mmCIF file of C-alpha atoms in Angstrom:
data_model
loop_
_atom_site.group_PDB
_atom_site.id
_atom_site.type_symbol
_atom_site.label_atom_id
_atom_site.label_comp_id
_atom_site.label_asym_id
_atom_site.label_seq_id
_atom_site.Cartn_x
_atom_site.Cartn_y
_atom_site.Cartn_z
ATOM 1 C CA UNK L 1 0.000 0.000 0.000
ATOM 2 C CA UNK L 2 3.254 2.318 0.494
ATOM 3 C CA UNK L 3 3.912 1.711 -3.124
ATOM 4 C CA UNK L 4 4.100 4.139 -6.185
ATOM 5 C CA UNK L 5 3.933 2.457 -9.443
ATOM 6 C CA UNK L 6 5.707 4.067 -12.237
ATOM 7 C CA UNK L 7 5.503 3.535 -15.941
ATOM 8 C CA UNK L 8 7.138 3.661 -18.798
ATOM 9 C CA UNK L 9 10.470 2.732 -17.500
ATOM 10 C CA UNK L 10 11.771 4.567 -20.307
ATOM 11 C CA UNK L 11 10.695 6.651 -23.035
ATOM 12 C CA UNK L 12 11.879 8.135 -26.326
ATOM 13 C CA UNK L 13 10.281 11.040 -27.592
ATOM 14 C CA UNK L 14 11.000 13.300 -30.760
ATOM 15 C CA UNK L 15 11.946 17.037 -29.884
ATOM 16 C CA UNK L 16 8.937 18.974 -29.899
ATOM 17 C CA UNK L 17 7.044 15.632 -28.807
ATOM 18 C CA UNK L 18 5.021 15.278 -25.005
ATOM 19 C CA UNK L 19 6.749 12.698 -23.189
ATOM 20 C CA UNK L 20 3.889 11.497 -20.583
ATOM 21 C CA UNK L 21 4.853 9.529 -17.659
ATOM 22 C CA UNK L 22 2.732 7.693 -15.189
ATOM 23 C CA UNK L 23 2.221 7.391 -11.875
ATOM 24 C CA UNK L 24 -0.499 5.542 -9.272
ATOM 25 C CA UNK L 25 -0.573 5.155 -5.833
ATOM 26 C CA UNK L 26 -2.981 2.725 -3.627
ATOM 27 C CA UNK L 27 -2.437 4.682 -0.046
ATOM 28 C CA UNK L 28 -5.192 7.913 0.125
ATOM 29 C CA UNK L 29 -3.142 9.031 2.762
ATOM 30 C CA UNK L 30 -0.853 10.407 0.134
ATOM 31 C CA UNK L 31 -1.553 14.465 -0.157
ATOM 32 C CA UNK L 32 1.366 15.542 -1.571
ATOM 33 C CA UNK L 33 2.612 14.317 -5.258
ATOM 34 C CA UNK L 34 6.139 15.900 -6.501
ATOM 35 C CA UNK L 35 7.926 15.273 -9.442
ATOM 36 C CA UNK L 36 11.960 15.083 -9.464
ATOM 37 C CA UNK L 37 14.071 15.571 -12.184
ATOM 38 C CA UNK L 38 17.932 13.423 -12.136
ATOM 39 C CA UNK L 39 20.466 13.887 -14.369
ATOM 40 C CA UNK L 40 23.121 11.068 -14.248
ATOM 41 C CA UNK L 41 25.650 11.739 -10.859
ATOM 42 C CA UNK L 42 23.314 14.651 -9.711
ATOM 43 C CA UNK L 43 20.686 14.776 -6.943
ATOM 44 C CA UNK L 44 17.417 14.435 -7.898
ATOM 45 C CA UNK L 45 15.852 18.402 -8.230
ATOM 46 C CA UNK L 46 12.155 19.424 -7.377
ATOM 47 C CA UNK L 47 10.129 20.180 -10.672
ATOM 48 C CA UNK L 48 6.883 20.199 -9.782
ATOM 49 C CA UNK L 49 4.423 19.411 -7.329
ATOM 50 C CA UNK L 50 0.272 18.770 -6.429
ATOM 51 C CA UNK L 51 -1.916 17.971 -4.022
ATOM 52 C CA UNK L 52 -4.811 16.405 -4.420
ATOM 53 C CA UNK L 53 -7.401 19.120 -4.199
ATOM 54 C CA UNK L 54 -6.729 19.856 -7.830
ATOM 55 C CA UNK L 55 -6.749 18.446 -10.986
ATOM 56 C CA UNK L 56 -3.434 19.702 -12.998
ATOM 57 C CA UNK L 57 -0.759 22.047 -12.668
ATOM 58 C CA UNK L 58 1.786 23.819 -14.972
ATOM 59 C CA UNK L 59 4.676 25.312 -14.420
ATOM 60 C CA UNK L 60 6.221 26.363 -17.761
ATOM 61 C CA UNK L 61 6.630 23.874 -19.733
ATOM 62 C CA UNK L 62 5.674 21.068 -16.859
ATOM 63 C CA UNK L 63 2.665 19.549 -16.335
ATOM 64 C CA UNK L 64 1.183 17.448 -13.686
ATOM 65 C CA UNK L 65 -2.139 15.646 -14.298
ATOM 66 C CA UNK L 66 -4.087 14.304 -11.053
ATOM 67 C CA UNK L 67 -7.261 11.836 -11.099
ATOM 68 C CA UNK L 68 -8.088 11.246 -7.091
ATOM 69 C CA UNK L 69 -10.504 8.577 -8.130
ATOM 70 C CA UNK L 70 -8.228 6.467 -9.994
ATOM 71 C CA UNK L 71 -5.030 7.095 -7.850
ATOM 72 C CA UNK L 72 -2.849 8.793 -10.413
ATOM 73 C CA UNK L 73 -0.949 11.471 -11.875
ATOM 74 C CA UNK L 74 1.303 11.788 -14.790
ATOM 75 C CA UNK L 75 3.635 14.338 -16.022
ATOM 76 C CA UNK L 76 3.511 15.800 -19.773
ATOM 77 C CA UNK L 77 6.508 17.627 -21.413
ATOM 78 C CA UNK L 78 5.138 19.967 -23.368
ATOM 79 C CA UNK L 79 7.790 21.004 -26.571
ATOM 80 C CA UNK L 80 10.363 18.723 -25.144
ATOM 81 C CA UNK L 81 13.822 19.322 -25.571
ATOM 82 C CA UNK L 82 17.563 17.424 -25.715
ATOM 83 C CA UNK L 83 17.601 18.616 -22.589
ATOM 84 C CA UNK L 84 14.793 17.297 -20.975
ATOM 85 C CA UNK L 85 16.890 14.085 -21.485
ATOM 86 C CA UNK L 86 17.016 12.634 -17.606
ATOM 87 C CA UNK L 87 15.587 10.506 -15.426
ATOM 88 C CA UNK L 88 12.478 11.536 -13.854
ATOM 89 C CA UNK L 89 11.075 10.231 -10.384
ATOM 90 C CA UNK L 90 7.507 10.611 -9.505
ATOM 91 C CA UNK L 91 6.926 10.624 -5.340
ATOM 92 C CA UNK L 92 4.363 11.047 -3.106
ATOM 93 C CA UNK L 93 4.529 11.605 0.952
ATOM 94 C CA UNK L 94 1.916 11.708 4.034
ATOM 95 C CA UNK L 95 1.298 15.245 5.526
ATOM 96 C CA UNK L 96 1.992 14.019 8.783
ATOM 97 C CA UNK L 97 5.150 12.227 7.260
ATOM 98 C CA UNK L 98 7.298 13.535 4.964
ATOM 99 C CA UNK L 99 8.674 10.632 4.062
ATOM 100 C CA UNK L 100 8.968 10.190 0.109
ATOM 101 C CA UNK L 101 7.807 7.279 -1.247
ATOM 102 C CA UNK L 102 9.184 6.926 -4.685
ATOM 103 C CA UNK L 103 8.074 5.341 -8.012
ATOM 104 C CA UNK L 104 11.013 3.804 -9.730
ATOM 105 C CA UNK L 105 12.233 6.268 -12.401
ATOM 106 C CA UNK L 106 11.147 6.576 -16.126
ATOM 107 C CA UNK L 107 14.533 7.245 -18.607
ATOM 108 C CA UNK L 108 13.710 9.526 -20.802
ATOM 109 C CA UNK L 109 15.863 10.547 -23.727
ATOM 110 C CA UNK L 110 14.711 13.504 -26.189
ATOM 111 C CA UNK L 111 15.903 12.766 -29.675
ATOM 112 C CA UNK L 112 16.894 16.153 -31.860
ATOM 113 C CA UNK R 1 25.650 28.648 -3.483
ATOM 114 C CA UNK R 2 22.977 28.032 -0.609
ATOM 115 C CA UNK R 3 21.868 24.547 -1.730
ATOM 116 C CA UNK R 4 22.257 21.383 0.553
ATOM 117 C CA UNK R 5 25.707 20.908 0.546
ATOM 118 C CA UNK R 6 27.380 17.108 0.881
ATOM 119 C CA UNK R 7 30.981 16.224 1.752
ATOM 120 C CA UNK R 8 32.961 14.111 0.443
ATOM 121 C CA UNK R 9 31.443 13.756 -3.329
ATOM 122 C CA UNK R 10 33.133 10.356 -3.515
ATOM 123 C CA UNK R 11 34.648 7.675 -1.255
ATOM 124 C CA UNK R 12 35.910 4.976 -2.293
ATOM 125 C CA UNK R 13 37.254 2.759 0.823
ATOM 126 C CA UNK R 14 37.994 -0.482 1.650
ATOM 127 C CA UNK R 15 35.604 -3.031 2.903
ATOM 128 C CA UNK R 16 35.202 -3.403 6.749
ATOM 129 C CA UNK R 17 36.285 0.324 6.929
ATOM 130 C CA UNK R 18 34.335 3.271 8.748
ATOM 131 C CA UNK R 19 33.097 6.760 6.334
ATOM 132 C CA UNK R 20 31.334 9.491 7.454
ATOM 133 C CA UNK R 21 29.446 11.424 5.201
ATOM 134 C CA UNK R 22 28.841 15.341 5.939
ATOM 135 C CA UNK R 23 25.502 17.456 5.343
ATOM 136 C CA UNK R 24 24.870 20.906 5.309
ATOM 137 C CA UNK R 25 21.246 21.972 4.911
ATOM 138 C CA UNK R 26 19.535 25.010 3.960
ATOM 139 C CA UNK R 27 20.452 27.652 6.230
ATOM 140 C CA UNK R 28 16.881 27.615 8.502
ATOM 141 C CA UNK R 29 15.745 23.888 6.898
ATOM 142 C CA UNK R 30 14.853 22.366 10.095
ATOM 143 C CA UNK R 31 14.108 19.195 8.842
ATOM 144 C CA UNK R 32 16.997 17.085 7.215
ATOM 145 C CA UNK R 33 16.794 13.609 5.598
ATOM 146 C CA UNK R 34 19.197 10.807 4.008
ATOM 147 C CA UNK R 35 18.349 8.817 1.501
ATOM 148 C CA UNK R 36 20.222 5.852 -0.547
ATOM 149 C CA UNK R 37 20.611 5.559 -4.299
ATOM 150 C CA UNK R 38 21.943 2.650 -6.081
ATOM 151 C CA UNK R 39 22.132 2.958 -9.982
ATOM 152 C CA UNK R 40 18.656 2.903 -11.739
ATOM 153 C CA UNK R 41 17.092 2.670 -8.474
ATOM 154 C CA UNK R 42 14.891 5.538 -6.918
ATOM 155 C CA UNK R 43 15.887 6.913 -3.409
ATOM 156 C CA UNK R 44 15.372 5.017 -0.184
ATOM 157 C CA UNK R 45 14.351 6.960 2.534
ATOM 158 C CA UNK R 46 17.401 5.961 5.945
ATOM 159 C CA UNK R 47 16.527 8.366 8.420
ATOM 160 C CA UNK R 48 15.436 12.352 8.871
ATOM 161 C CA UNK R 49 15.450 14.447 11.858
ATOM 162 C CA UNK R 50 13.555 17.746 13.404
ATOM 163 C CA UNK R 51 16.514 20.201 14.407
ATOM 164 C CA UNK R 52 18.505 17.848 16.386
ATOM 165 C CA UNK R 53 16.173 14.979 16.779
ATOM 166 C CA UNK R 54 16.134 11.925 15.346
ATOM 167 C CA UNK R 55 12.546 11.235 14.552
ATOM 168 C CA UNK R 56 12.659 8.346 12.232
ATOM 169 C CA UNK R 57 14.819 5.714 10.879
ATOM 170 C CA UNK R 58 14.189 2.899 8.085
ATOM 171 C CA UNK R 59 15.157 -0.620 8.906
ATOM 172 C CA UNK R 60 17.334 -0.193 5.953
ATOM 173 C CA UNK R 61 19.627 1.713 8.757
ATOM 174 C CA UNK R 62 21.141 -1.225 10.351
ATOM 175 C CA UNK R 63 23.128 -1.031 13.256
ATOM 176 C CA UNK R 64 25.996 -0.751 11.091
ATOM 177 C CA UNK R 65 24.714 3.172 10.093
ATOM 178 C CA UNK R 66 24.313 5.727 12.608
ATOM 179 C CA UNK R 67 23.382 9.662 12.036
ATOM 180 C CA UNK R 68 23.439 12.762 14.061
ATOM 181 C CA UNK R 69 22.442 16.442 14.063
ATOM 182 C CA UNK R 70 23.874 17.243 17.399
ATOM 183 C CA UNK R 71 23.160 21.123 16.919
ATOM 184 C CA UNK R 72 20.384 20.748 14.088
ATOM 185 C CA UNK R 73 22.484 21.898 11.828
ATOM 186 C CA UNK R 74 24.513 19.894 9.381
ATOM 187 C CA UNK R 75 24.503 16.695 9.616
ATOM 188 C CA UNK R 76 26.739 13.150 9.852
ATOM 189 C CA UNK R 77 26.379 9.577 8.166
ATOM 190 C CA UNK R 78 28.784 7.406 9.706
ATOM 191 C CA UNK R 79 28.398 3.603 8.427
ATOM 192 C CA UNK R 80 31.191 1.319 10.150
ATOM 193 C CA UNK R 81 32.614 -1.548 9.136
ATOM 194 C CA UNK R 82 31.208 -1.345 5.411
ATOM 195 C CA UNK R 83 30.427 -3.804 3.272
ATOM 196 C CA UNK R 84 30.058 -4.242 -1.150
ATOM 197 C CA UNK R 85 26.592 -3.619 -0.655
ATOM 198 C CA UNK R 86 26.964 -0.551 1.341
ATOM 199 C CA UNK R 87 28.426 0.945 -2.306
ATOM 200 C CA UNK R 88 25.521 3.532 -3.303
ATOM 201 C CA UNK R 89 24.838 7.562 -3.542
ATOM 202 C CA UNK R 90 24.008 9.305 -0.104
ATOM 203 C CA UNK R 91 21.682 12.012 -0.804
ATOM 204 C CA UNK R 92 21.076 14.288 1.886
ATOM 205 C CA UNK R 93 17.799 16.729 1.743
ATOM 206 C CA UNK R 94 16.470 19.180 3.880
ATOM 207 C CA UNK R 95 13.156 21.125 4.270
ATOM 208 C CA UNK R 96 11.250 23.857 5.646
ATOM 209 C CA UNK R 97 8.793 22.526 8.626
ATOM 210 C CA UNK R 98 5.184 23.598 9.412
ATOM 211 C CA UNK R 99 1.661 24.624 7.272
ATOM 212 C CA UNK R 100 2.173 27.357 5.175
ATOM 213 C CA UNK R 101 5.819 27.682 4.919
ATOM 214 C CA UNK R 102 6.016 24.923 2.217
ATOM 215 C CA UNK R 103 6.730 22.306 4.852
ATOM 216 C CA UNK R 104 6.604 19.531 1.557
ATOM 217 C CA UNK R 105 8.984 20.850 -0.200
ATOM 218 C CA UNK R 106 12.285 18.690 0.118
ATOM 219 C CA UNK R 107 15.733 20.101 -1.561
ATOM 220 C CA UNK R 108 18.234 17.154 -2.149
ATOM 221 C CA UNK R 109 21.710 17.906 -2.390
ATOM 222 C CA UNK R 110 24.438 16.561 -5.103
ATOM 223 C CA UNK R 111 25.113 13.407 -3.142
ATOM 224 C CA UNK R 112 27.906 11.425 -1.803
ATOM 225 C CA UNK R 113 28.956 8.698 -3.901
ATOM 226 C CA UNK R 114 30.295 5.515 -2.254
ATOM 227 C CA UNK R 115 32.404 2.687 -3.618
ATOM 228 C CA UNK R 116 33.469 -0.099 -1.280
ATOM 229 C CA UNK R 117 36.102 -2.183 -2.665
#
């Protein structure tokens, strides 16, 4: 039930294309659903973030999709670039913990 | 730079030695974590702490791995006597505490790379 299940575990996308990556959880305890961007031998950096009293968020070029009935949330690209090209972690945490629980990573690569 | 800061990058040591690993959070983060990274692997979640206590650890933190925040300030990872398996990234993180100030929002820091040969 602590679980985040994350899908595709990689993805190749065009430039210009909307890489969309997927995330469910089973535990409705969750209220707080971040997204984390790696590149290889760097920490993992905060991209976005929701809770679940709404339905999507954007932040530039970053969205974050959210379906509370179904127990997911996704991430789209929009105009993706070569350097979009990372790994990217979706998480979710308790408000009374802030423990991360974390899905386990989607590749993506962002062909010119 | 004020990011989480983490000391030494990389170790590389041989097994059955002792490392410590060094964090220094956000100046005013009260809440610091470690985490462990092994290559294509998310992060798993060791410990975190409120200012100087301890307020959690994972039973991935055997008795082998100890942390402190005597002053709740930076922060040490000490892991004696290590083994292969202990060879991973150390990620250290911090974050603001309390509703309203963003209490969520968790910084990681470059990490500390260990090899144990």
């Amino acid at each position: 039930q602590q679980q985040v299940k994350q899908s595709p575990q990689s993805l190749i996308v065009q430039k210009g294309g909307i890489p969309i990556i997927n995330c469910a959880y089973e535990n409705t305890a969750f209220d707080y659903f971040p997204w984390y961007q790696q590149f290889p031998g760097k920490g993992p950096a905060l991209l976005i973030a929701i809770r679940p009293d709404v339905s999507e968020k954007k932040e530039g070029r970053f969205t974050i999709s959210f379906n509370k009935s179904a127990k997911q949330f996704s991430l789209h690209i929009m105009d993706s670039q070569p350097g979009d090209s990372a790994t990217y972690f979706c998480a979710a945490s308790i408000r009374s913990n802030y423990q991360l629980i974390w899905g386990a990573g989607t590749k993506l690569i962002i062909k010119p | 730079d004020t990011g989480v800061s983490q000391n030494p990058r990389h170790k590389i040591t041989k097994r059955g030695q002792n490392v410590t690993f060094r964090c220094d959070p956000i100046s005013e983060h009260n809440r610091l974590y470690w985490y462990r990274q092994t290559l294509g692997q998310g992060p798993e979640f060791l410990t975190y702490f409120q200012n100087e206590a301890q307020l959690e650890k994972s039973r991935l933190l055997s008795d082998r791995f100890s942390a402190e925040r005597p002053k709740g300030s930076f922060s040490t990872l000490e892991i004696q006597r290590t083994e292969q398996g202990d060879s991973a990234m150390y990620l250290c993180a911090s974050s603001p505490w309390g509703e309203g100030s963003g209490g969520n929002t968790i910084y990681f820091g470059e990490g500390s790379w260990l090899t144990v040969v």
